[in-house]
PDB file of C-alpha atoms in Angstrom:
ATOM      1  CA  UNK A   1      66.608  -2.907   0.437  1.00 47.00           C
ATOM      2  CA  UNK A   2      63.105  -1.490  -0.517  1.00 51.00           C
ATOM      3  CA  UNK A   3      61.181  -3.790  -2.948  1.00 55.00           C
ATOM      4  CA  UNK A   4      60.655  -0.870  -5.658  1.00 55.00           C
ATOM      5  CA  UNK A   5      58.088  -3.522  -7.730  1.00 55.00           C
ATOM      6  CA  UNK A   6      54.738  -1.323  -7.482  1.00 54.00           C
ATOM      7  CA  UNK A   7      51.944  -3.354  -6.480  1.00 55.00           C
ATOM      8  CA  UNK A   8      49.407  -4.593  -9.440  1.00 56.00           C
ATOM      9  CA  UNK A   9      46.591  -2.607 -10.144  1.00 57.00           C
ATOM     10  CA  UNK A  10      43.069  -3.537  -8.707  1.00 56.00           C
ATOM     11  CA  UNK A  11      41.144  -4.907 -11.213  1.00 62.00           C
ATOM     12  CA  UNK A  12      37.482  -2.668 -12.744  1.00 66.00           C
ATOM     13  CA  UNK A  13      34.876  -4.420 -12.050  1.00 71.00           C
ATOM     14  CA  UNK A  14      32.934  -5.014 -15.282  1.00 75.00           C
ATOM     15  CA  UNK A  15      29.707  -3.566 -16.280  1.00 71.00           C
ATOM     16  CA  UNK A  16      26.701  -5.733 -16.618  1.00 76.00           C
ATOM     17  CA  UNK A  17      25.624  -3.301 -19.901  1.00 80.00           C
ATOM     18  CA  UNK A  18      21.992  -5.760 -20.203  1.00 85.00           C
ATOM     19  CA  UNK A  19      21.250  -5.004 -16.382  1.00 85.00           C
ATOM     20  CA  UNK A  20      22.273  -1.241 -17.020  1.00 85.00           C
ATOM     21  CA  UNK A  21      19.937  -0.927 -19.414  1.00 86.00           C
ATOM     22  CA  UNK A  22      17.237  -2.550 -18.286  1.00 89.00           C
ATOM     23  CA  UNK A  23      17.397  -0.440 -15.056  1.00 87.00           C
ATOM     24  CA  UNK A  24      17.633   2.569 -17.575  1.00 87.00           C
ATOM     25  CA  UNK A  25      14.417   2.001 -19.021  1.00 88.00           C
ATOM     26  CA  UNK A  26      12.662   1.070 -15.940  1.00 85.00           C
ATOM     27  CA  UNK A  27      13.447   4.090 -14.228  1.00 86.00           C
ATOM     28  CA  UNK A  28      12.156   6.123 -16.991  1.00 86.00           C
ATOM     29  CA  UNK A  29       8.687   3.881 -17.084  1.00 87.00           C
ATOM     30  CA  UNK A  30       8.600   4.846 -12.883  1.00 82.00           C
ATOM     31  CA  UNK A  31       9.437   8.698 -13.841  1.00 85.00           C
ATOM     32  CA  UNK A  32       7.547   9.007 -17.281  1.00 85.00           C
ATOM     33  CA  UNK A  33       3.940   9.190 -15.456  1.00 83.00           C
ATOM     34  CA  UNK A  34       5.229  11.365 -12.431  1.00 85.00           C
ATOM     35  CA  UNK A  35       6.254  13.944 -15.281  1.00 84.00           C
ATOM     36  CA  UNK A  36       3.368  13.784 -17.145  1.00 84.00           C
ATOM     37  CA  UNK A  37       1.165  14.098 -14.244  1.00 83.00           C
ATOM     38  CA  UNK A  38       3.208  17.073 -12.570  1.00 85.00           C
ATOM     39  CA  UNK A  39       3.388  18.303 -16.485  1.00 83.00           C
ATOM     40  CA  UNK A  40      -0.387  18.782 -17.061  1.00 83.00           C
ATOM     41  CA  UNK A  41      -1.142  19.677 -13.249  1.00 85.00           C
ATOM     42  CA  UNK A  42       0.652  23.217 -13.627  1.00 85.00           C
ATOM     43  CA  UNK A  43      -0.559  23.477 -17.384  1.00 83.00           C
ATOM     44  CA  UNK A  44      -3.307  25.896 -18.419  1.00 78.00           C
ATOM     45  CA  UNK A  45      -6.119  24.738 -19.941  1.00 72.00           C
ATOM     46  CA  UNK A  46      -5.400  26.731 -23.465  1.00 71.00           C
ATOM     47  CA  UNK A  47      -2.186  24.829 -23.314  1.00 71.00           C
ATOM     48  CA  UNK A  48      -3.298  21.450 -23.830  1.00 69.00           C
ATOM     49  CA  UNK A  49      -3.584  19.842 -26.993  1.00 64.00           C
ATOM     50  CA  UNK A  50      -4.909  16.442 -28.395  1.00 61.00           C
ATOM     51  CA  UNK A  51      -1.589  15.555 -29.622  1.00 61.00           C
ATOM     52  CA  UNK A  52       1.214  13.601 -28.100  1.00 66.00           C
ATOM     53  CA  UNK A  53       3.790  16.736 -28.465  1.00 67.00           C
ATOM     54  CA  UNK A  54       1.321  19.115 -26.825  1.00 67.00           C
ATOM     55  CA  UNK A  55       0.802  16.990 -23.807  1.00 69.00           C
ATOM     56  CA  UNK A  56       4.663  16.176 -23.421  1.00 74.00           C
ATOM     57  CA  UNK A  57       5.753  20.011 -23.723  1.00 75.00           C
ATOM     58  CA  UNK A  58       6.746  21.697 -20.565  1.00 78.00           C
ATOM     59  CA  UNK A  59       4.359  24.794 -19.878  1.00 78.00           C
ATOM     60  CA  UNK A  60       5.088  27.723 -21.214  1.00 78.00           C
ATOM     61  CA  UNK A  61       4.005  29.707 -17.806  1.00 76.00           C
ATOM     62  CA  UNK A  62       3.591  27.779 -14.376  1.00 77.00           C
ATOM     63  CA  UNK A  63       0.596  28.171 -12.390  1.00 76.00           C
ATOM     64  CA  UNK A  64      -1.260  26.695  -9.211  1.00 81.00           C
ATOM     65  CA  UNK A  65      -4.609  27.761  -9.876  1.00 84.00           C
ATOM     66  CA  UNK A  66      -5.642  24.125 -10.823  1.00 84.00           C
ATOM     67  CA  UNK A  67      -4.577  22.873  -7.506  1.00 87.00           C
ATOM     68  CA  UNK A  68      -6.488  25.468  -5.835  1.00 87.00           C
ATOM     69  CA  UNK A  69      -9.595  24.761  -8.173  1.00 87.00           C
ATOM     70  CA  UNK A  70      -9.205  21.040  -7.999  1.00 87.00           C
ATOM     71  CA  UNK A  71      -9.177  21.384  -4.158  1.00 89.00           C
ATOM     72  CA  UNK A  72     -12.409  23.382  -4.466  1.00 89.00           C
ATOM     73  CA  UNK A  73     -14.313  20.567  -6.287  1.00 86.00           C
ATOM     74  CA  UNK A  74     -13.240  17.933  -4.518  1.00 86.00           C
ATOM     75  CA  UNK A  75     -14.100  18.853  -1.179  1.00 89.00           C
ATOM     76  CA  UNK A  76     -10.073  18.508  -0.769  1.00 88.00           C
ATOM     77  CA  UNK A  77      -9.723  18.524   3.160  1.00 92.00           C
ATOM     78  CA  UNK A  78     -12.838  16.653   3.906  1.00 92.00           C
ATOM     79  CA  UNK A  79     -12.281  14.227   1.414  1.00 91.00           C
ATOM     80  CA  UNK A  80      -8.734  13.724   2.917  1.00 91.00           C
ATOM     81  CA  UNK A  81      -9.587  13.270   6.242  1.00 91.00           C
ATOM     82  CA  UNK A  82     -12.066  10.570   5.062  1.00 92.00           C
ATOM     83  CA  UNK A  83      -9.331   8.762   3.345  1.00 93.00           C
ATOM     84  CA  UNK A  84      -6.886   9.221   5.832  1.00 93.00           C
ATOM     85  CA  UNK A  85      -9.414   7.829   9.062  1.00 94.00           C
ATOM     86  CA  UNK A  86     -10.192   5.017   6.871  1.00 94.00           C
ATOM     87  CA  UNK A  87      -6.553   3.913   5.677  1.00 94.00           C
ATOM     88  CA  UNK A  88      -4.685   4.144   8.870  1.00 94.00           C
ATOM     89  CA  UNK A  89      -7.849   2.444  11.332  1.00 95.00           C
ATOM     90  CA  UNK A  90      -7.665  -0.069   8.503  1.00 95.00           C
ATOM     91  CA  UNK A  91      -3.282  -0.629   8.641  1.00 94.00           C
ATOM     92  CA  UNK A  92      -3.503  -0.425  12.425  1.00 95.00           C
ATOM     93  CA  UNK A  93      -5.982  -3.393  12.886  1.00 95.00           C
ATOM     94  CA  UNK A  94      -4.805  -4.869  10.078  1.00 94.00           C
ATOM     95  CA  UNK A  95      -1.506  -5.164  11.674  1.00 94.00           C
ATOM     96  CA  UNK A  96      -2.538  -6.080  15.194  1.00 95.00           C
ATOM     97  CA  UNK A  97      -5.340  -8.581  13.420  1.00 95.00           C
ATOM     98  CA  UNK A  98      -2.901 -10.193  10.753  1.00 95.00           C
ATOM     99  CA  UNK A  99       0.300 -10.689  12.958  1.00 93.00           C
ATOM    100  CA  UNK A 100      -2.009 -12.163  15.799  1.00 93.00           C
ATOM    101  CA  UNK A 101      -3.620 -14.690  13.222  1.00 93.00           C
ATOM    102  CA  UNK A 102      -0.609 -15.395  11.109  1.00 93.00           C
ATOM    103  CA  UNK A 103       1.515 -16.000  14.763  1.00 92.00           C
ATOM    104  CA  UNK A 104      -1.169 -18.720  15.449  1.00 92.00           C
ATOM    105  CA  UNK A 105      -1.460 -20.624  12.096  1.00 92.00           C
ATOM    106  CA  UNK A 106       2.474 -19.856  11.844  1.00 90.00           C
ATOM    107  CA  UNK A 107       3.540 -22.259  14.975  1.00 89.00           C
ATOM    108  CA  UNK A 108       0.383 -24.885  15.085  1.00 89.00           C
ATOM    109  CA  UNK A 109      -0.818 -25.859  11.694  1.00 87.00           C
ATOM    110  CA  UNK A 110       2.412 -27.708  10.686  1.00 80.00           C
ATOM    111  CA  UNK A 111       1.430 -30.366  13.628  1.00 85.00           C
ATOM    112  CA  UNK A 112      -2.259 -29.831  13.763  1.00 86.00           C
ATOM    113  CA  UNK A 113      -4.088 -30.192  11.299  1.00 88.00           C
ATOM    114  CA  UNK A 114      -7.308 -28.485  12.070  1.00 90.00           C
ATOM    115  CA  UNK A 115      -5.577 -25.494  12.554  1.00 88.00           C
ATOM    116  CA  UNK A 116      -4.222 -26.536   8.935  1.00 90.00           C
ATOM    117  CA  UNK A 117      -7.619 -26.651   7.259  1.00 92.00           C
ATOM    118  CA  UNK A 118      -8.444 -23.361   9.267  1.00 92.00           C
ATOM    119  CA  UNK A 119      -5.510 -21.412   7.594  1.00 91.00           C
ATOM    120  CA  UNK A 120      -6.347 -22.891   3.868  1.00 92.00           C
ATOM    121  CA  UNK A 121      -9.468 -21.881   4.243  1.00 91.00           C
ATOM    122  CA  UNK A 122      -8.747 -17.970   5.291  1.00 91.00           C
ATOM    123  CA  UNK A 123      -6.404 -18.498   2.223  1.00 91.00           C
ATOM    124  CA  UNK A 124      -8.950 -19.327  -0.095  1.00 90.00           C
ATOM    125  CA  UNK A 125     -10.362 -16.283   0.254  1.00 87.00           C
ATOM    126  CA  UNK A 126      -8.012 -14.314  -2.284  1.00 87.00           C
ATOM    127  CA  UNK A 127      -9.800 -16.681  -5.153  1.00 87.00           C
ATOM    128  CA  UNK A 128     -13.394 -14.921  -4.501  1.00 84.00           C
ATOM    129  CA  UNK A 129     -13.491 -11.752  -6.519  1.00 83.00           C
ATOM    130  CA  UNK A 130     -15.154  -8.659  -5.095  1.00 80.00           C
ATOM    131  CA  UNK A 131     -17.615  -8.772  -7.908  1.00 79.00           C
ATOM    132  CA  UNK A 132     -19.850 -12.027  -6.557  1.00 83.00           C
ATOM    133  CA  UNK A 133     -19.996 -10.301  -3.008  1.00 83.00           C
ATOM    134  CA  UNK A 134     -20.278  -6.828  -3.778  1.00 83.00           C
ATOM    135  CA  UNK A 135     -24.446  -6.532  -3.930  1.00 84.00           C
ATOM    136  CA  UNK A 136     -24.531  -9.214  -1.135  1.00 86.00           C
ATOM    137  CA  UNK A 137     -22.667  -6.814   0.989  1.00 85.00           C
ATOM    138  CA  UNK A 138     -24.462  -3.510  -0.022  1.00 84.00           C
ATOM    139  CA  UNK A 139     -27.656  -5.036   1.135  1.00 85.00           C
ATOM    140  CA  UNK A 140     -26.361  -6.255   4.772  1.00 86.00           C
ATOM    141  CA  UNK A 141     -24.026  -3.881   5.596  1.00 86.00           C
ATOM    142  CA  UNK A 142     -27.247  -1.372   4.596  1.00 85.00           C
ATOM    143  CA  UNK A 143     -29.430  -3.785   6.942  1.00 87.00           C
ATOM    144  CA  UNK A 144     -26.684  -3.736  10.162  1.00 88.00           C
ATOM    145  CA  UNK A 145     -26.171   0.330   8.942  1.00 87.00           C
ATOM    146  CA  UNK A 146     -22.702  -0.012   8.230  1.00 86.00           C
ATOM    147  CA  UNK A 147     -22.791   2.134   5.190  1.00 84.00           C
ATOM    148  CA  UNK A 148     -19.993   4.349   6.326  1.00 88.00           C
ATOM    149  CA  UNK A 149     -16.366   4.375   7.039  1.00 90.00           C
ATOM    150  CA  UNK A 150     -16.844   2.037   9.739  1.00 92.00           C
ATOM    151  CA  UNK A 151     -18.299  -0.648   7.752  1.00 90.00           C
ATOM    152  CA  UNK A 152     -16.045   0.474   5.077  1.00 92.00           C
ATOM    153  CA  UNK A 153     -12.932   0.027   7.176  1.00 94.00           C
ATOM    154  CA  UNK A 154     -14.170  -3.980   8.306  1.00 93.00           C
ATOM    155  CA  UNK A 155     -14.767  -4.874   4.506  1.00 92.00           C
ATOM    156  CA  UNK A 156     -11.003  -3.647   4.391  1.00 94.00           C
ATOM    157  CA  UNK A 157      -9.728  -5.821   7.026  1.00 94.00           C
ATOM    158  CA  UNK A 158     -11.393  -9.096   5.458  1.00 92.00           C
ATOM    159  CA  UNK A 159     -10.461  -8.261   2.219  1.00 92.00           C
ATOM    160  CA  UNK A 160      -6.677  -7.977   2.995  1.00 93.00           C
ATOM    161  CA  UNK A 161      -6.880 -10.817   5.290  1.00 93.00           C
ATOM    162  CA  UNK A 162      -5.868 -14.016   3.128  1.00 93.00           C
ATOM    163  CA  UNK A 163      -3.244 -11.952   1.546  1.00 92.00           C
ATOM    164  CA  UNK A 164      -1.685 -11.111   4.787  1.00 93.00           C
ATOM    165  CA  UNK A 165      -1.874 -13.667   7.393  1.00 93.00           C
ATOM    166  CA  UNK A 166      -0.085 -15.905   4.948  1.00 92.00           C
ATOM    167  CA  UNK A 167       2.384 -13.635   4.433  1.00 90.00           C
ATOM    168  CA  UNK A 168       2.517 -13.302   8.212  1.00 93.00           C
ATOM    169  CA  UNK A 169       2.623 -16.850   8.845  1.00 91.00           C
ATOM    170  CA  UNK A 170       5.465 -17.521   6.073  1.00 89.00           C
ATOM    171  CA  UNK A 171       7.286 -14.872   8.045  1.00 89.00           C
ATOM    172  CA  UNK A 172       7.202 -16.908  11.237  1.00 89.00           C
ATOM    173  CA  UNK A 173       9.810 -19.537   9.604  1.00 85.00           C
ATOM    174  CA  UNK A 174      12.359 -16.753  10.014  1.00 84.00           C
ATOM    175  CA  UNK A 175      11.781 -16.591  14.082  1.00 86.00           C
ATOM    176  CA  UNK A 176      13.572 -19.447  16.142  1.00 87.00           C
ATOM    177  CA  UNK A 177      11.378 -20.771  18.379  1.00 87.00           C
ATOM    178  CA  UNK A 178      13.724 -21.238  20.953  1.00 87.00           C
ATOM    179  CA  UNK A 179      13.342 -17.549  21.744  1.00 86.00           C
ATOM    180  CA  UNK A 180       9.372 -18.640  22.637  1.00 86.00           C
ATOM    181  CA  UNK A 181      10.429 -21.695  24.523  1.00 85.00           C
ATOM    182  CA  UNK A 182      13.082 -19.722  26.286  1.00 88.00           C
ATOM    183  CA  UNK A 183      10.572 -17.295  26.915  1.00 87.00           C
ATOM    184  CA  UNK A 184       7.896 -19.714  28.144  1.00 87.00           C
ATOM    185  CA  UNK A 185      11.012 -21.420  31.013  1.00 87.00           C
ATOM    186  CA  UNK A 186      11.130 -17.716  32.523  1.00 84.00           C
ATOM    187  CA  UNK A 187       7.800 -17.506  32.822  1.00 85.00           C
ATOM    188  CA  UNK A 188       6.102 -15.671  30.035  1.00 84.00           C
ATOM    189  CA  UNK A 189       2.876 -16.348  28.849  1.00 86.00           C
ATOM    190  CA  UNK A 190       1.893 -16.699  25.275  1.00 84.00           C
ATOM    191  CA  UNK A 191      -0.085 -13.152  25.432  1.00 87.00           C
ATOM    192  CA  UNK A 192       3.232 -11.750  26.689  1.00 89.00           C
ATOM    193  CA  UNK A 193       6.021 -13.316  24.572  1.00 89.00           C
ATOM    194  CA  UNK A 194       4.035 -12.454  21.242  1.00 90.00           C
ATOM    195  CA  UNK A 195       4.419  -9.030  22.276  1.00 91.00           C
ATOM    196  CA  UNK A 196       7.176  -8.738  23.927  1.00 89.00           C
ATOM    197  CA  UNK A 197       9.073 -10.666  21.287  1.00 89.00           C
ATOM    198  CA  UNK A 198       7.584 -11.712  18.384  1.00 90.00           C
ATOM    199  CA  UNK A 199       5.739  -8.786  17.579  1.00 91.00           C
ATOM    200  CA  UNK A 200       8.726  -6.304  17.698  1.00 89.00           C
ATOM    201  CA  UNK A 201      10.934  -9.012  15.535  1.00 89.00           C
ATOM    202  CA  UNK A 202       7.969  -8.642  12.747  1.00 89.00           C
ATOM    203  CA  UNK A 203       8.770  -5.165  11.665  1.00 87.00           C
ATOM    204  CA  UNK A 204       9.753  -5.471   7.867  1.00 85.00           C
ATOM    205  CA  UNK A 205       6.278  -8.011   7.545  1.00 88.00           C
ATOM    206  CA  UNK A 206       4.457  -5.044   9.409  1.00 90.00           C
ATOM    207  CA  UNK A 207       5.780  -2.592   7.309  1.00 87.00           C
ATOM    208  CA  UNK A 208       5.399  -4.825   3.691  1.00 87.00           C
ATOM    209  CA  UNK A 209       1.990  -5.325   4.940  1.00 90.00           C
ATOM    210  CA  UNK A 210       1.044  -1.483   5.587  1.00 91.00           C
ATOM    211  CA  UNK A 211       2.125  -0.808   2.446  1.00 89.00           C
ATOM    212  CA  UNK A 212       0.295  -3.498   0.633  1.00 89.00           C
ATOM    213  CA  UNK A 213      -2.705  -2.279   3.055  1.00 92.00           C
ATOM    214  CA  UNK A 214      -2.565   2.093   2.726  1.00 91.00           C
ATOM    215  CA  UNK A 215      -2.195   1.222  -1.362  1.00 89.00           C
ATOM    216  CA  UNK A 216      -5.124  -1.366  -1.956  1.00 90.00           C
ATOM    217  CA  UNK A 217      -6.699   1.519   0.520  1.00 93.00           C
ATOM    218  CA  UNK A 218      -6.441   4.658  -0.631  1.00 92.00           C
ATOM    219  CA  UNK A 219      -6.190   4.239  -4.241  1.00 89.00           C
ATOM    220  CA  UNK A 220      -9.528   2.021  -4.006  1.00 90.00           C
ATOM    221  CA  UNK A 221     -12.506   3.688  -5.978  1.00 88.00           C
ATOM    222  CA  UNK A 222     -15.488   0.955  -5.607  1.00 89.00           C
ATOM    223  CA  UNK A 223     -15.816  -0.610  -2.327  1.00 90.00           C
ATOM    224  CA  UNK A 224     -16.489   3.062  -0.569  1.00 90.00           C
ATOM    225  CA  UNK A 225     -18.424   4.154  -3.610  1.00 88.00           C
ATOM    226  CA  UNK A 226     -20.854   0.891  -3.256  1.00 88.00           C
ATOM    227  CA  UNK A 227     -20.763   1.072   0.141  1.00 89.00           C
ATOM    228  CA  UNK A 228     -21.556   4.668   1.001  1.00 86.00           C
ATOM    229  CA  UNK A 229     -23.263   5.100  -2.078  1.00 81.00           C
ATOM    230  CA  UNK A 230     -26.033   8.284  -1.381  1.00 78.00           C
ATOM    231  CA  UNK A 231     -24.369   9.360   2.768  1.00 81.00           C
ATOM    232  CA  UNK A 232     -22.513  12.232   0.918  1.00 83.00           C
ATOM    233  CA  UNK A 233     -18.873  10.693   2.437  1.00 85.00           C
ATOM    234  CA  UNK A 234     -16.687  10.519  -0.092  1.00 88.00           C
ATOM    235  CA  UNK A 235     -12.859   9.884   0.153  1.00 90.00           C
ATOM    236  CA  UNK A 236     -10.470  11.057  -2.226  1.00 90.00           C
ATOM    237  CA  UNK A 237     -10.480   8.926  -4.983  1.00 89.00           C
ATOM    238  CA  UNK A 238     -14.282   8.862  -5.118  1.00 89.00           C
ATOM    239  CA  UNK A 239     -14.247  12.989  -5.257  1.00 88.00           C
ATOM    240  CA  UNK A 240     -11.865  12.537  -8.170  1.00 86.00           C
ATOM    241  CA  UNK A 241     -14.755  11.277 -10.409  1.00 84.00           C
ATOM    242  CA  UNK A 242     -16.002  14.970 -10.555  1.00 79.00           C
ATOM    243  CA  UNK A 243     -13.308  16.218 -13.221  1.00 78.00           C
ATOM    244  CA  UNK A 244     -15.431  13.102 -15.320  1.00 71.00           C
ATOM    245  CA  UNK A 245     -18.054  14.788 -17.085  1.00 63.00           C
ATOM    246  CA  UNK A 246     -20.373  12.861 -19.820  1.00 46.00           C
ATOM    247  CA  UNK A 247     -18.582  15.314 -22.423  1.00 47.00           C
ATOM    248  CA  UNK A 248     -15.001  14.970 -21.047  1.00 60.00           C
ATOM    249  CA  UNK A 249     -12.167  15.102 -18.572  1.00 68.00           C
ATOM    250  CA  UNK A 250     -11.258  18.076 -17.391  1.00 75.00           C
ATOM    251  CA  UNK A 251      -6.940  16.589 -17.714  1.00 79.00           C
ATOM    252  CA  UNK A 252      -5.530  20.040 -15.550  1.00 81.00           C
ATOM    253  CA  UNK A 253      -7.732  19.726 -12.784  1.00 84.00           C
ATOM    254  CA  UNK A 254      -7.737  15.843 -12.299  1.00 85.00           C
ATOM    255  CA  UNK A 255      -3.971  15.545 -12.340  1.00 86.00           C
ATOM    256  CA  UNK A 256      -3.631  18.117 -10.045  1.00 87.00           C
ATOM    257  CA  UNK A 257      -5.718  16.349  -7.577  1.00 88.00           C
ATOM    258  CA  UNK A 258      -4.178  13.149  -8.529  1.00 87.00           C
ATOM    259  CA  UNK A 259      -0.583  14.872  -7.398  1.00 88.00           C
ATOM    260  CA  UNK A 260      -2.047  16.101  -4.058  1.00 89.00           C
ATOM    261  CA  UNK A 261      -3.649  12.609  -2.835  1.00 88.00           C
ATOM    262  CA  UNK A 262      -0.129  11.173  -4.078  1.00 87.00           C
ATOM    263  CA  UNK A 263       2.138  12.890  -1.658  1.00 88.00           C
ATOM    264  CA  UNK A 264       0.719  11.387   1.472  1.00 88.00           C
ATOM    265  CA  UNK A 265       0.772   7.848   0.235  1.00 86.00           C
ATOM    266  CA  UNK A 266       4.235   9.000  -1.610  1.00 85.00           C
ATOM    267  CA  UNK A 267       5.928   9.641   2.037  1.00 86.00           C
ATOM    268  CA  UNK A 268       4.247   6.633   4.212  1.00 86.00           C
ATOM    269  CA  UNK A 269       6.068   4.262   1.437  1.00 82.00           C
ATOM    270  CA  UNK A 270       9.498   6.133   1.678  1.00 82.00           C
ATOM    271  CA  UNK A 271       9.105   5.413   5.620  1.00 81.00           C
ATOM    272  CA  UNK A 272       8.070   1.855   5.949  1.00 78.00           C
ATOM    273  CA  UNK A 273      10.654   1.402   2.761  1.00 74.00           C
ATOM    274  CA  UNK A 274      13.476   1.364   5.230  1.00 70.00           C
ATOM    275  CA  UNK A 275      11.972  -1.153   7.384  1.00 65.00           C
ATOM    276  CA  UNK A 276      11.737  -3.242   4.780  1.00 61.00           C
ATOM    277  CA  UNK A 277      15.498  -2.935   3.386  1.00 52.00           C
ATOM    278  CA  UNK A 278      16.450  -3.039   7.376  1.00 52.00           C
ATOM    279  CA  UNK A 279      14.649  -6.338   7.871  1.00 47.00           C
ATOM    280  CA  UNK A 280      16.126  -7.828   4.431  1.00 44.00           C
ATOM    281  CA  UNK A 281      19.853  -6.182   5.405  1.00 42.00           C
ATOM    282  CA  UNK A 282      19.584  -8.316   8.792  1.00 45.00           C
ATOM    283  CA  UNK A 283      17.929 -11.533   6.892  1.00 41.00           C
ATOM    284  CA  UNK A 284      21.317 -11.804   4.663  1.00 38.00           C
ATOM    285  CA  UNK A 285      23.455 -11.001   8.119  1.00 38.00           C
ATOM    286  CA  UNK A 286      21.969 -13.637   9.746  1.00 44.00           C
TER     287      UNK A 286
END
């Protein structure tokens, strides 16, 4: 006979209320400024008001004219390619420069320890603020005429190094190095097994560091504006100032500009952002 008992109903998993809510509200505190900014970028000027409910209420007729007006003022497409030559030299030698650097402290300082002192000293550098260098480095990089995007772009790459090559040489814990010594029986050399194999097995660390890299980049306001102070090149956020005037802010224009320089950096994250969750996916596999 047919055992007519019907099986016993899969438990529901229960609902973690506290985490619910806490991812509640910090959605809204990612989503609150992106509607406020999008909000007041298609307002009209006659539409905003100095109070709270003014600024929060959706427009009462939609209009682009402020993006077309804030691209007029800020120079839009020359200020972009600025921005855009000096982020992406500046992620593409960070990368190769980082990865090479952390590779090396990575597999040598835990058994020598000059290479030790070496890496705690590159380290060191995130404790010096950019405030004690920053009139030291107007005045040389004005003496070896680097006040451009070039000199702009090497300030980057030592700013962002201590940051990275320790987060590059954490990363190395997570390679075996029996791939390298395997590597080095066949016949590789060092050159060639870092980028044959190590380099292509860094891929989330390249893409957390780009990330770290195009934001601290193209977001930054004072390093190009000290640096190319008076050459007339001005990136993005450094055209932005014009909607600051000594009697105001003109709100519909700035946020408007604000949106446009956001959509680049907006889509480079949402592309290295699957690296990332790829490289942590295959962490917990392995």
């Amino acid at each position: 006979m047919m055992n007519t008992k019907a099986a016993p109903k899969a438990s529901k998993p229960k609902v973690n209320w506290m985490l619910t809510v806490i991812l509640f509200l910090g959605t809204i505190t990612v989503f609150f400024p992106l509607y406020m900014t999008l909000n007041i970028a298609i307002k009209q000027p006659t539409e905003m008001t100095n109070d709270v409910a003014g600024a929060l209420a959706p427009p009462k007729e939609w209009s682009l004219s402020n993006f077309a007006e804030a691209m007029r003022v800020t120079d839009f497409w020359n200020s972009l390619g600025n921005s855009l030559l000096i982020t992406v030299t500046t992620i593409i030698l960070g990368v190769l420069i980082y990865s090479i650097v952390g590779y090396v402290f990575g597999r040598t300082m835990a058994t020598n320890k000059k290479y030790k002192f070496a890496y705690f000293y590159v380290v060191s550098g995130m404790f010096v603020p950019f405030a004690i260098l920053m009139m030291p480095l107007v005045k040389q990089t004005a003496q070896m005429h680097l006040g451009n995007q070039l000199g702009v772009i090497l300030l980057y790459i030592v700013f962002y190094m201590p940051m990275n090559v320790m987060l590059y040489a954490s990363y190395m814990k997570n390679i075996p190095i029996g791939l390298e010594e395997a590597a080095y029986i066949d016949g590789a050399s060092t050159f060639k097994t870092f980028w044959k194999i190590i380099f292509p097995m860094m891929k989330p660390m390249h893409a957390t560091v780009a990330i770290m890299t195009a934001l601290g980049t193209w977001n930054d306001v004072m390093t190009p504006l000290v640096i190319m102070s008076g050459t007339g090149i001005n990136t993005l956020p450094i055209a932005q100032l014009n909607f600051q005037t000594q009697f105001g802010t003109n709100y519909n224009l700035a946020f408007a500009s604000y949106t446009m320089a956001l959509i680049p950096i907006l889509l480079f994250y949402v592309i290295c952002q699957k690296q990332i969750i790829g490289g942590v996916a295959n962490g917990a596999i392995k």
